[in-house]
Short mmCIF file of C-alpha atoms in Angstrom, two decimals:
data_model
loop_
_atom_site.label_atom_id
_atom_site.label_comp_id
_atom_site.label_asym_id
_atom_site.label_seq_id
_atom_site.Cartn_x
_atom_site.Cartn_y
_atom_site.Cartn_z
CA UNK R 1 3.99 17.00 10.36
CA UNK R 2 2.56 13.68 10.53
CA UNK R 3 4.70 11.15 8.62
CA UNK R 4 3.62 7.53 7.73
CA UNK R 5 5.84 4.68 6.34
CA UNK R 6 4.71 1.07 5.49
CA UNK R 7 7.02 -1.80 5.28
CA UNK R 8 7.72 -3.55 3.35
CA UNK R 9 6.86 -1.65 0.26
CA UNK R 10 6.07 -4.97 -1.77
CA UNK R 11 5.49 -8.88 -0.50
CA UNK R 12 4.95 -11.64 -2.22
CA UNK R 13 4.21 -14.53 -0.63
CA UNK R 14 2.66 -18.51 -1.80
CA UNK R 15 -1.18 -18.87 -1.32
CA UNK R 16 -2.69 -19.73 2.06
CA UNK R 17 0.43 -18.09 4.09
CA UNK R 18 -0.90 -15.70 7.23
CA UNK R 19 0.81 -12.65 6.68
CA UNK R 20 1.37 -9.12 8.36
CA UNK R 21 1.48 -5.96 7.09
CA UNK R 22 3.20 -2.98 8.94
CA UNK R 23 2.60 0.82 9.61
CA UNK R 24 3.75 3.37 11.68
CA UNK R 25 3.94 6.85 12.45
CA UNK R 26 5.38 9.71 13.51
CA UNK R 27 2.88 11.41 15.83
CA UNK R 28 0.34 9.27 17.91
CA UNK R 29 -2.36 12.12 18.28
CA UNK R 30 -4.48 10.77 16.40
CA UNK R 31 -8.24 9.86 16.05
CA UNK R 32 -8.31 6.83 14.50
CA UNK R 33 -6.43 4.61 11.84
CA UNK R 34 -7.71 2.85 8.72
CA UNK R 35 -6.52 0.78 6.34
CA UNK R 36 -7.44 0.94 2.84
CA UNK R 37 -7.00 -1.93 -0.57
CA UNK R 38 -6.14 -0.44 -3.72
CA UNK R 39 -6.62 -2.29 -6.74
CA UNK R 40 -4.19 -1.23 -9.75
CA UNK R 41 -5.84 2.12 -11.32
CA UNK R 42 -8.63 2.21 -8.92
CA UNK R 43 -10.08 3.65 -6.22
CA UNK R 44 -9.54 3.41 -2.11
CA UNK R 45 -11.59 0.55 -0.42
CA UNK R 46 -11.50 0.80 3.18
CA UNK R 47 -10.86 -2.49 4.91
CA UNK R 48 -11.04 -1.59 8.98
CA UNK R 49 -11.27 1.50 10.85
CA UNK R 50 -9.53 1.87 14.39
CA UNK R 51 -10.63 4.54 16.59
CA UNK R 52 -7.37 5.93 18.64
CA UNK R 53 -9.16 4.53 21.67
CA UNK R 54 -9.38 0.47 20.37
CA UNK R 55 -6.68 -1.86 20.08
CA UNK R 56 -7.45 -3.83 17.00
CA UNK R 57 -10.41 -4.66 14.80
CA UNK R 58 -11.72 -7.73 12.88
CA UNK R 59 -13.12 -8.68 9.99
CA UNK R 60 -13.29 -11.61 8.34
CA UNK R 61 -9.59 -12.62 7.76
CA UNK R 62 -8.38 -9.28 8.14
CA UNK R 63 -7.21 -8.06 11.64
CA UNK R 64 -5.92 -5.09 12.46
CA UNK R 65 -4.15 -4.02 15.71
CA UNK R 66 -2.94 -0.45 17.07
CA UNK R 67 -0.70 0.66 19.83
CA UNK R 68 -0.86 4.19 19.65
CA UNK R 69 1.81 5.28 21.97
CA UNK R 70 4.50 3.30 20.08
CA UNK R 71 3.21 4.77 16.63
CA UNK R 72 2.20 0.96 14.79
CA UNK R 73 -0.11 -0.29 13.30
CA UNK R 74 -0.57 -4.05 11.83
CA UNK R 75 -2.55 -5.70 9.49
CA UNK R 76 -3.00 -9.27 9.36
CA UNK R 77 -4.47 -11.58 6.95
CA UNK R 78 -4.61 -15.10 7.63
CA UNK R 79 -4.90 -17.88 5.05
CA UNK R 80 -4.26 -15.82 2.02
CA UNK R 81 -5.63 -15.97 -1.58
CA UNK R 82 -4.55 -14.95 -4.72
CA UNK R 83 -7.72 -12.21 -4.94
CA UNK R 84 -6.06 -10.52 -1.73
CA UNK R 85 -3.41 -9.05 -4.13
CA UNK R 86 -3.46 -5.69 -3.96
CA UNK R 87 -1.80 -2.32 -2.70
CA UNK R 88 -2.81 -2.19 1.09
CA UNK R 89 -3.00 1.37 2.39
CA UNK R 90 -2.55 2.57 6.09
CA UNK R 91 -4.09 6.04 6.54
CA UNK R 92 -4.32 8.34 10.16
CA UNK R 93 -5.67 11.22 11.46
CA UNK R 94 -7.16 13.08 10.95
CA UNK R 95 -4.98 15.48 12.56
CA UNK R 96 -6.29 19.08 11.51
CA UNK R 97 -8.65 18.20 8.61
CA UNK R 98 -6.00 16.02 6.73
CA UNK R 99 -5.74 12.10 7.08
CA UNK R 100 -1.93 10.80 5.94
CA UNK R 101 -1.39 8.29 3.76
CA UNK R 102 1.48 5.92 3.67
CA UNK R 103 3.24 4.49 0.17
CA UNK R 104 1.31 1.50 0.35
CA UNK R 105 2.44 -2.78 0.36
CA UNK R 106 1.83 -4.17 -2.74
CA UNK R 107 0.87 -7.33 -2.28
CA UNK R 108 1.03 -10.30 -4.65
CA UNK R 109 -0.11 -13.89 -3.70
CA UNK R 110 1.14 -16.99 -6.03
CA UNK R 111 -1.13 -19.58 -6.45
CA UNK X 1 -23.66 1.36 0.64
CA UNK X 2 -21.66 4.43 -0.63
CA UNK X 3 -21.49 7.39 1.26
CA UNK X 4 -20.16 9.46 -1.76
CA UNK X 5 -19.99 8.93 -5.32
CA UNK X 6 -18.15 11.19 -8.36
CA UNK X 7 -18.05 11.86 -11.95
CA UNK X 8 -16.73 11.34 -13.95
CA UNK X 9 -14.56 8.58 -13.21
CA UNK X 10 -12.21 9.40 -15.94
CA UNK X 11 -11.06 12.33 -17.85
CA UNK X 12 -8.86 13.02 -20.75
CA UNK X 13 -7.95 16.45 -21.20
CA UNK X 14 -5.42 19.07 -23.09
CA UNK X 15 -2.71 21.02 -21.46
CA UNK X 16 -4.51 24.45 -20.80
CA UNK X 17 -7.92 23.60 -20.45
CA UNK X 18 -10.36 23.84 -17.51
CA UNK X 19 -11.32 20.91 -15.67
CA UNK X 20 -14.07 20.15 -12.91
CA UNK X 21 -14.32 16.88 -11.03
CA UNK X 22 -17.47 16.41 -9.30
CA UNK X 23 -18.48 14.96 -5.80
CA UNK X 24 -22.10 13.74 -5.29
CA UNK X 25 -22.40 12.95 -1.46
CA UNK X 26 -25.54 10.42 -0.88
CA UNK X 27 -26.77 11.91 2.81
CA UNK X 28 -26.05 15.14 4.47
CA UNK X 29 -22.54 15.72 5.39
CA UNK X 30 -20.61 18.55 6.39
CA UNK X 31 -16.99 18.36 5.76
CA UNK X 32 -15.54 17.73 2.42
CA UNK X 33 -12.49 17.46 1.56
CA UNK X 34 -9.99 16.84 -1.97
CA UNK X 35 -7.47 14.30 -2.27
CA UNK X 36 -5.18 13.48 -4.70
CA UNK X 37 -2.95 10.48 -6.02
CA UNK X 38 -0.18 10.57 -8.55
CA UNK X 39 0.88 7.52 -10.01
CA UNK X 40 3.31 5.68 -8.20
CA UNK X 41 2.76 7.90 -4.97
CA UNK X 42 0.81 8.41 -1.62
CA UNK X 43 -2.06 10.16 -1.32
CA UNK X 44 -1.59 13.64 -0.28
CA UNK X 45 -4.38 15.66 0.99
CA UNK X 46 -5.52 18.88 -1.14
CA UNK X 47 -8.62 20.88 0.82
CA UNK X 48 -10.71 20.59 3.35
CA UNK X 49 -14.28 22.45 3.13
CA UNK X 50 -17.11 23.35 5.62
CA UNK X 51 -19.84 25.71 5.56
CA UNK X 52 -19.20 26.86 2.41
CA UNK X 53 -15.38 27.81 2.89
CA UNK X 54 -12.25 26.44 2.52
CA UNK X 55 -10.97 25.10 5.83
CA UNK X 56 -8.07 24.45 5.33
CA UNK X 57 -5.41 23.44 2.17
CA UNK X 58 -2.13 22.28 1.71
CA UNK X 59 0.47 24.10 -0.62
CA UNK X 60 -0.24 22.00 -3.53
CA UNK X 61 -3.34 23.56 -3.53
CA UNK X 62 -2.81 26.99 -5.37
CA UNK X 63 -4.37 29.52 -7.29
CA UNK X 64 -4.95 26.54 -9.99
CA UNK X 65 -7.19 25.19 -7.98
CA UNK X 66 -10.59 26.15 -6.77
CA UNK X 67 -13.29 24.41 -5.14
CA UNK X 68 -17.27 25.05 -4.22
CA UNK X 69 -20.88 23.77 -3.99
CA UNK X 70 -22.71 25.13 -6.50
CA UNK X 71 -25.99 23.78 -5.82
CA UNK X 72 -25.61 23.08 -1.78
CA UNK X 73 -25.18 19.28 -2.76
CA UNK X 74 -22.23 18.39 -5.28
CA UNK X 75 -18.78 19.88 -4.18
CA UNK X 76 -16.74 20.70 -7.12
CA UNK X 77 -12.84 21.29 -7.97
CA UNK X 78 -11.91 22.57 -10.57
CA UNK X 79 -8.37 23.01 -12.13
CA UNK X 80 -8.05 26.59 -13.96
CA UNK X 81 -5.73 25.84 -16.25
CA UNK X 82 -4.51 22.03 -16.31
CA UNK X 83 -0.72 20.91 -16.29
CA UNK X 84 0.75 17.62 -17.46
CA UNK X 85 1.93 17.03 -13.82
CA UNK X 86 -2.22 17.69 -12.68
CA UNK X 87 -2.67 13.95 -13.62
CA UNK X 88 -3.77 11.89 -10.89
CA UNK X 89 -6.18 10.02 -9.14
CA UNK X 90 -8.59 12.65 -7.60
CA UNK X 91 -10.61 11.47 -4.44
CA UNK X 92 -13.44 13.29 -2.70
CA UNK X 93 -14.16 12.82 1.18
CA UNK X 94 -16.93 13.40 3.58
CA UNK X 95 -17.16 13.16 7.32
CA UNK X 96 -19.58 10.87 9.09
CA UNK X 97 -23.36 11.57 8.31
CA UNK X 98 -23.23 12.73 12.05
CA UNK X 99 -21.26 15.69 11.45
CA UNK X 100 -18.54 14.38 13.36
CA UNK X 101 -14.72 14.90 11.68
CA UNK X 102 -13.39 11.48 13.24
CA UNK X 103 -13.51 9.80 10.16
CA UNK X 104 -13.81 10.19 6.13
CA UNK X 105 -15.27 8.33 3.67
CA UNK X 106 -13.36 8.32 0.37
CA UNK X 107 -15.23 8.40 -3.42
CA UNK X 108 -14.18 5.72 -5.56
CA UNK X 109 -11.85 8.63 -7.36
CA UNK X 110 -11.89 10.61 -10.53
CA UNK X 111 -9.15 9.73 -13.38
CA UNK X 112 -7.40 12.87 -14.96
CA UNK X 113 -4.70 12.56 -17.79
CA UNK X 114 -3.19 15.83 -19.02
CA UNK X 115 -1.94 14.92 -22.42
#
């Protein structure tokens, strides 16, 4: 079974640090990867998608990188703000039907 | 643009009672699937549903539970009999408006609270 752990599970960090987020898992047959902000009580907003055949993916100041074959995933936000503060999700598969989640990094920036 | 929306976003209900949480995908798709979210935890995968049947489930999913398109459009799941421990964050997924299974896109979630 396909497990996924993020570290760390919280970060806090002082406005306008770059910062990196980490994921990996257990079983690198996998389609693709995404990572996913959740705001406190709501619902999953997807951030970047990785197909299993890519190595990383922009946008914005988000970048995300893969290496499948070691299992990891990073995200990394440069120059961060206080609105970035969030839980950050890390999600793959699917394998089967099922994507797996990890816990999350909650993520708090100090102005 | 959201591939998938769903109602209602929140739901208060008694121990006992009979829920349904509804998924209203915006273009054709044809896999849909049921997460769910306690507080606190990860996001564990419930169904998975094509051409009208249950694909596959995990083992939280039990005789509680029950899912279906009623109409060919919505997919529904519905909670027979709801526990205090039912309340979570419910998500619906779809596949990629090509039919492909590479990827899902998640519904911004359904709120349940057992009281």
């Amino acid at each position: 079974k396909q497990e996924v752990t993020q570290i760390p599970a919280a970060l806090s960090v002082p406005e306008g640090e770059n910062l990196v987020l980490n994921c990996s898992f257990t079983d690198s047959a996998i389609y693709n990867l995404q990572w996913f902000r959740q705001d406190p009580g709501k619902g999953l907003t997807s951030l970047l998608l990785i197909q299993s055949s890519q190595r990383e993916q922009t946008s914005g100041r988000l970048n995300a990188s893969l290496d499948k074959s070691s299992g990891r995933s990073t995200l990394y936000i440069a120059a961060s703000q206080p609105g970035d503060s969030a839980t950050y999700l890390c999600a793959v598969g699917p394998t089967g039907n099922q994507f797996y989640f990890g816990t999350g990094t909650s993520l708090t920036v100090i102005p | 643009e959201p591939e998938v929306t769903q109602t209602p976003s929140h739901q208060v209900t008694q121990m006992g009672q009979e829920v349904i949480l509804r998924c209203v995908p915006i273009s054709n798709h044809l896999y849909f699937y049921w997460y769910r979210q306690i507080l606190g935890q990860k996001v564990e995968f419930l169904v998975s549903f094509y051409n009208n049947e249950i694909s596959e489930k995990s083992e939280i999913f039990d005789d509680q539970f029950s899912v279906e398109r009623p109409d060919g459009s919505n997919f529904t799941l519905k909670i027979r009999s709801t526990k205090l421990e039912d309340s979570a964050m419910y998500f619906c997924a779809v596949d990629r408006v090509a039919g492909g299974r590479e990827t899902q896109y998640f519904g911004p979630g359904t709120r349940l609270l057992v009281l």
